[in-house]
Short mmCIF file of C-alpha atoms in Angstrom, two decimals:
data_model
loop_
_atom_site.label_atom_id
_atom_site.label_comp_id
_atom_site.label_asym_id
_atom_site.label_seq_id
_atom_site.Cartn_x
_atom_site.Cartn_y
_atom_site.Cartn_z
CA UNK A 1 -7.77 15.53 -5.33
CA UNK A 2 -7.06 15.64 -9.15
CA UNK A 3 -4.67 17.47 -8.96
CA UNK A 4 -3.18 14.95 -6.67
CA UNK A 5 -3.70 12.13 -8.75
CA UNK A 6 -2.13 13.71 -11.94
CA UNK A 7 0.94 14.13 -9.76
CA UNK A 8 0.99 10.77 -8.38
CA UNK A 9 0.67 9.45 -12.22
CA UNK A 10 3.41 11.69 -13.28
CA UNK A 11 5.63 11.19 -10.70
CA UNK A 12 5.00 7.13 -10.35
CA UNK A 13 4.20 7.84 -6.47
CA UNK A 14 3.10 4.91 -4.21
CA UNK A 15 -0.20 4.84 -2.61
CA UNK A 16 1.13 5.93 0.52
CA UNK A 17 2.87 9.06 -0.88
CA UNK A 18 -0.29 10.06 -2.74
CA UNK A 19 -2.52 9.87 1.05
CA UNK A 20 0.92 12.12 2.49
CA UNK A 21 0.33 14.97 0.00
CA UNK A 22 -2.25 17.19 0.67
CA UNK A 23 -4.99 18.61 -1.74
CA UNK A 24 -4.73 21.90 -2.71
CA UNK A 25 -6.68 24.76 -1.88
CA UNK A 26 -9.01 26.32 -3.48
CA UNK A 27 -8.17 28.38 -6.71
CA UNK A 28 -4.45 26.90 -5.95
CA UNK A 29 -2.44 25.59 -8.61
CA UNK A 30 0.74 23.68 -9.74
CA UNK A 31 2.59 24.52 -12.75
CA UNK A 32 4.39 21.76 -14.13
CA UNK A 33 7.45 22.50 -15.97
CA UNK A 34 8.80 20.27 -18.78
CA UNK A 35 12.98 19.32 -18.58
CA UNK A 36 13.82 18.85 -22.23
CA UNK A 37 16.90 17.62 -21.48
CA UNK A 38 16.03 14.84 -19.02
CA UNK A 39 12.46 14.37 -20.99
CA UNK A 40 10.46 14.75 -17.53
CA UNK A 41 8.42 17.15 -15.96
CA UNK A 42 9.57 18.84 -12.72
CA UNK A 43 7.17 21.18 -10.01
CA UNK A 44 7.77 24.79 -10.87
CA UNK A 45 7.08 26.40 -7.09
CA UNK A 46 7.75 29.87 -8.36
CA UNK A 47 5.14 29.84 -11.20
CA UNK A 48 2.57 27.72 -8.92
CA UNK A 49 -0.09 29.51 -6.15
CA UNK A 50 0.35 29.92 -3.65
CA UNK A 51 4.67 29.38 -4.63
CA UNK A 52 5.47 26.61 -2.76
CA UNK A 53 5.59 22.29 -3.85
CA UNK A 54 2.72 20.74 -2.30
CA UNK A 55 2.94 20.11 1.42
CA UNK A 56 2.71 16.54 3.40
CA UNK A 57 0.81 15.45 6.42
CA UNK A 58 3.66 13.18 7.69
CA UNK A 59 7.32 12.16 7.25
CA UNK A 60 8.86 9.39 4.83
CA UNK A 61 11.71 7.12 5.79
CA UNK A 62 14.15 6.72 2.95
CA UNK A 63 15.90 3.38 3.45
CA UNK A 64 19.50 3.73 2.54
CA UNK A 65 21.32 0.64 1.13
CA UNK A 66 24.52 1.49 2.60
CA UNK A 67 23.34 1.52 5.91
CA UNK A 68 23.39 -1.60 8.06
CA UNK A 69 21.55 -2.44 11.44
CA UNK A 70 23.26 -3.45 14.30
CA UNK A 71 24.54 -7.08 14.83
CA UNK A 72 22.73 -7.62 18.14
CA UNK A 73 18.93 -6.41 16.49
CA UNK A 74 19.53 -8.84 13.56
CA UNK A 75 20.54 -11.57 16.10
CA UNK A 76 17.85 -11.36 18.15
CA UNK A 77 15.04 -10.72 15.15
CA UNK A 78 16.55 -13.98 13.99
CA UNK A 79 16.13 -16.11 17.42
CA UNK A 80 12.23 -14.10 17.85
CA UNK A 81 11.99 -15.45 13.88
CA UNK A 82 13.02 -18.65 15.16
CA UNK A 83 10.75 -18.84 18.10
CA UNK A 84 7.99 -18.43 16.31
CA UNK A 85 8.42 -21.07 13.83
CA UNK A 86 9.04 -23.24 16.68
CA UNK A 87 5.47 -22.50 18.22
CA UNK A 88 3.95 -22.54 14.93
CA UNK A 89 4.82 -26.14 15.00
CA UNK A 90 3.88 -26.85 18.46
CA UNK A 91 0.32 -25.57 18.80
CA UNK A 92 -0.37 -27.54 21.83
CA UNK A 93 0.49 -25.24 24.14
CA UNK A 94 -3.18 -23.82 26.06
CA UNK A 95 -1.51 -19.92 25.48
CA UNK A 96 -0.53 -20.56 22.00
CA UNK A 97 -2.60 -17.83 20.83
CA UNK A 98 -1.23 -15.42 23.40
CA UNK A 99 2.64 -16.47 23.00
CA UNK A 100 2.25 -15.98 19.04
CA UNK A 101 0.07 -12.72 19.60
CA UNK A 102 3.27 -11.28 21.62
CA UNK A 103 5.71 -12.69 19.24
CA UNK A 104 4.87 -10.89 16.20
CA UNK A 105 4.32 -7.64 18.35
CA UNK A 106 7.91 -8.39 19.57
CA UNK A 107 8.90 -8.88 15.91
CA UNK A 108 6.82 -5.93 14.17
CA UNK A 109 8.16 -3.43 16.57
CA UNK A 110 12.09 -4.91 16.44
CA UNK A 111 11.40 -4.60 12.11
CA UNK A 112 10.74 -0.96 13.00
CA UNK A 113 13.33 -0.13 15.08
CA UNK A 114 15.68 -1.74 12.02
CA UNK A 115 14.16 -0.01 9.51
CA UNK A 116 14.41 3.11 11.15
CA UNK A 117 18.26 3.00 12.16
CA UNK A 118 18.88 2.31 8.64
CA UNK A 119 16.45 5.26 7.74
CA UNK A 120 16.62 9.36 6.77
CA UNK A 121 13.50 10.65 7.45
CA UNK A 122 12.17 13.04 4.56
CA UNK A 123 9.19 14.88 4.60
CA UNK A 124 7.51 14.65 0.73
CA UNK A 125 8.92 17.93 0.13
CA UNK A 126 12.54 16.55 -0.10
CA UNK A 127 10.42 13.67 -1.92
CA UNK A 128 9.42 15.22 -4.51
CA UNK A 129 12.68 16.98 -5.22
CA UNK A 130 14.74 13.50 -5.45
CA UNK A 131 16.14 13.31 -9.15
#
């Protein structure tokens, strides 16, 4: 754990990078290796034990800039965004709490699919290797 949270302070991880990683072993260890040139320290795998960068318990999604969801998802995020505004104003409605309930479930899960489409999935190991 630590060991961990050196990394994380050195490397300016989030939080949810940090709970990906998992803690060493025992006896393991990471050798950190100092780039004079680019005044930063980098994982040396060869001179760490067992030789290998620290592994991860699940993937990350990169979100690339460049990449742009399709017209349709946007659309109809927009008119879900729109319908819920709507029934935020009108909270007379007896299955107000079940129409909003379904609405943001609708909208969470139509986020996701965006998010992923305009994703790369990376597991920390290609992470932590990002200049």
């Amino acid at each position: 754990l630590t060991v961990r949270l050196m990394l994380m302070c050195l490397f300016k991880w989030s939080v949810e990078t940090f709970e990906t990683v998992w803690n060493l072993g025992n006896c393991h260890y990471v050798v950190l290796r100092k780039d004079i040139v680019n005044e930063k320290y980098e994982i040396c795998p060869e001179e760490s034990y067992p030789p290998c960068l620290p592994w991860a318990t699940r993937d990350i999604w990169l979100l690339r800039k460049s990449s742009e969801a399709p017209e349709a998802l946007i659309k109809r995020l927009q008119e879900l965004q729109a319908m819920r505004q709507s029934l935020n104003e009108n909270e007379t409605c007896p299955q107000h709490h079940d129409h909003m309930h379904s609405i943001h479930k609708l909208i969470d899960q139509l986020e996701s699919d965006i998010m992923r489409l305009r994703s790369e999935p990376y597991t920390i190991v290609d992470y932590i290797s990002i200049p």
